Short mmCIF file of C-alpha atoms in Angstrom, two decimals:
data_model
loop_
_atom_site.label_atom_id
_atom_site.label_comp_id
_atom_site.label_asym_id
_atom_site.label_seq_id
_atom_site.Cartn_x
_atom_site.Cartn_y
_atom_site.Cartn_z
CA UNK H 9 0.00 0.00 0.00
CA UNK H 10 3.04 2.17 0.73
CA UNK H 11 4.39 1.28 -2.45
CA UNK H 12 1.52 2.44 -4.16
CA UNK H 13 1.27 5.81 -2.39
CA UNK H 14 4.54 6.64 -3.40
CA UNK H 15 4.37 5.83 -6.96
CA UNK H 16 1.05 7.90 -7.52
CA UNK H 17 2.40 11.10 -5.72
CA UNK H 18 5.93 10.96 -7.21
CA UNK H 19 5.89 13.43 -10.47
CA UNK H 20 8.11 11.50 -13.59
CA UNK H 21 9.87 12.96 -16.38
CA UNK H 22 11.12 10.88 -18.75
CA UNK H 23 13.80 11.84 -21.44
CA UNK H 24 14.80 10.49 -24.56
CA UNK H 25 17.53 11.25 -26.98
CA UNK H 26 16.63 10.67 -30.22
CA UNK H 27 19.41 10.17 -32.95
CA UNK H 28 18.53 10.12 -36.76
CA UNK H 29 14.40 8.74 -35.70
CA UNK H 30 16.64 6.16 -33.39
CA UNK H 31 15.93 5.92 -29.76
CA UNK H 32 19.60 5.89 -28.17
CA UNK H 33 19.28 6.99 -24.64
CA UNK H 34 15.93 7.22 -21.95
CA UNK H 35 16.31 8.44 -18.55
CA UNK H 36 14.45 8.84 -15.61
CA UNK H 37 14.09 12.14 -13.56
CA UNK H 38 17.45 13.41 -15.14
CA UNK H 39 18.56 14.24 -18.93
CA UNK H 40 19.24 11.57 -21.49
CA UNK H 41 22.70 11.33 -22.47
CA UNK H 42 23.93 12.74 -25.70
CA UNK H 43 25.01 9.96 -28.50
CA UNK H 44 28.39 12.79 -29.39
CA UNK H 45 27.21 12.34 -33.29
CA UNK H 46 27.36 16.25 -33.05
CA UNK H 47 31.05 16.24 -31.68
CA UNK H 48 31.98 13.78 -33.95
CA UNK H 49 30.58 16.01 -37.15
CA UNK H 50 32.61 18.63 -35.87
CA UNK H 51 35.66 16.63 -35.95
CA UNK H 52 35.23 15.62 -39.29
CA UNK H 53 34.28 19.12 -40.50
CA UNK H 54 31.28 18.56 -41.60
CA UNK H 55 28.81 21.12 -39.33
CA UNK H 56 25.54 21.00 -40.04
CA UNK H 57 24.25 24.29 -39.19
CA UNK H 58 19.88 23.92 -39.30
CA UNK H 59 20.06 20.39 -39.91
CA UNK H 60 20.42 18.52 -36.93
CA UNK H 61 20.25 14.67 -36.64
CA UNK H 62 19.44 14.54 -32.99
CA UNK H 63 16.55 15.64 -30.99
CA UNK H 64 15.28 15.51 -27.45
CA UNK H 65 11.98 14.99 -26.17
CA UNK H 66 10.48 14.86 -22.65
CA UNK H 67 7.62 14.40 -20.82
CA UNK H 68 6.39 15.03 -17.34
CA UNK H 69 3.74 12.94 -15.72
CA UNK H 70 2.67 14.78 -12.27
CA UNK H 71 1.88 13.42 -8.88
CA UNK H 72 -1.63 14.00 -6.78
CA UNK H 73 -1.41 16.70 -4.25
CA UNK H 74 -4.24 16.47 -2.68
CA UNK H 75 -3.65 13.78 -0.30
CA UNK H 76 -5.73 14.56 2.75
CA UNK H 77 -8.54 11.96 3.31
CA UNK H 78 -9.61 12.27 6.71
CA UNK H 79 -11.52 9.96 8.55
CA UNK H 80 -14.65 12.55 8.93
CA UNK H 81 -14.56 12.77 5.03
CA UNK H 82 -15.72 8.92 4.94
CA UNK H 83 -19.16 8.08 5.43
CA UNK H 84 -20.62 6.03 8.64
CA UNK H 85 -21.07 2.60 6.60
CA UNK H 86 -17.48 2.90 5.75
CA UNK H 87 -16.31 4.18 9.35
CA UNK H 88 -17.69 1.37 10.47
CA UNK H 89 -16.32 -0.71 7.95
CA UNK H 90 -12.66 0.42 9.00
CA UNK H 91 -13.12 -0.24 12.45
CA UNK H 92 -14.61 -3.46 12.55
CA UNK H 93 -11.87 -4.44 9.71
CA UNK H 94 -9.04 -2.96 11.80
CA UNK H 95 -10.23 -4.86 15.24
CA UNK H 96 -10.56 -8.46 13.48
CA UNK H 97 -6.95 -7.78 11.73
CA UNK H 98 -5.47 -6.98 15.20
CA UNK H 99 -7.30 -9.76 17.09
CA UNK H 100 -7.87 -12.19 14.81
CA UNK H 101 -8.46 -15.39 18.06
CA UNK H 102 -9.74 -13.12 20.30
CA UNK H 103 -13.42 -14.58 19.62
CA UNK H 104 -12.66 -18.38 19.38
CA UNK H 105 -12.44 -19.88 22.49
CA UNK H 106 -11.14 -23.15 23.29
CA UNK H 107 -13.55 -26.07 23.58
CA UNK H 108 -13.23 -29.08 26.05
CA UNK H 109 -13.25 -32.61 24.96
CA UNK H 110 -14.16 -34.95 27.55
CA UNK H 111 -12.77 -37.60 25.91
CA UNK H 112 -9.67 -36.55 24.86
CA UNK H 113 -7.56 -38.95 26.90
CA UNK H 114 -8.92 -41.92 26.48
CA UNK H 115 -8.19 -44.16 23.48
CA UNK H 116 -11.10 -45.52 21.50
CA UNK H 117 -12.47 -49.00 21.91
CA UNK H 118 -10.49 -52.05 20.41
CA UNK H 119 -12.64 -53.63 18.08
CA UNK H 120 -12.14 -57.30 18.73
CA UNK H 121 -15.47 -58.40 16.17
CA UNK H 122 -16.63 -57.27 12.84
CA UNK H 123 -19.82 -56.37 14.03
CA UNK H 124 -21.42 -54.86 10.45
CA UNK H 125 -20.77 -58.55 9.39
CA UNK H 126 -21.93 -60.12 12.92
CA UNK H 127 -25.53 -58.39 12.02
CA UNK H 128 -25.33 -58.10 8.43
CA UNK H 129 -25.63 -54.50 8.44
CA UNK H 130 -24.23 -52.60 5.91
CA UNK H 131 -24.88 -49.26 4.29
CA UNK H 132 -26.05 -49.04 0.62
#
């Protein structure tokens, strides 16, 4: 549940680099790295002034703000809901009780006769 919080109230931004209609680089929260094709144009000699093969693109996804769900905003059936959910999590054997069994020390009977065969009972 924690997990969740976080994730929905953390804003993302995503970057990508973007090299001749190539993905080459996405990062999270922080800018993509360059792929130097740039640098390396310049060390051939070959600038290209208003043609560039590499773009960037971002995007932003925002968190929620409003966070601040009190427990007057919920309604009675789900107060009571809560409560009743929260007591049986907490105490989950607090309403069994333990049982006697009065016979629970002596052994059963040693059958010394078949005695569904003595009467020629049996169940159909």
């Amino acid at each position: 549940m924690a997990m969740l919080v976080l994730l929905s109230t953390v804003s993302w931004t995503v970057d990508k680099h973007l090299c001749m209609g190539r993905v080459m680089d996405i990062s999270l929260f922080t800018e993509a790295d360059d792929c130097d094709m740039e640098k390396a144009m310049v060390a051939m000699g070959n600038e290209t002034k208003g043609h560039d093969c590499c773009d960037d693109e971002s995007f932003t996804i925002s968190g929620q703000d409003d966070l601040k769900l009190t427990l007057t905003d919920l309604e009675l059936e789900q107060q009571v809901f809560l409560l009743a959910f929260t007591y049986t999590f907490l105490n989950p054997a607090a309403s069994l009780e333990e049982r006697c069994v009065p016979h629970k020390g002596y052994p059963p009977p040693l059958i010394t006769r078949d005695i569904h065969l003595l009467d020629q009972v049996f169940l159909i």
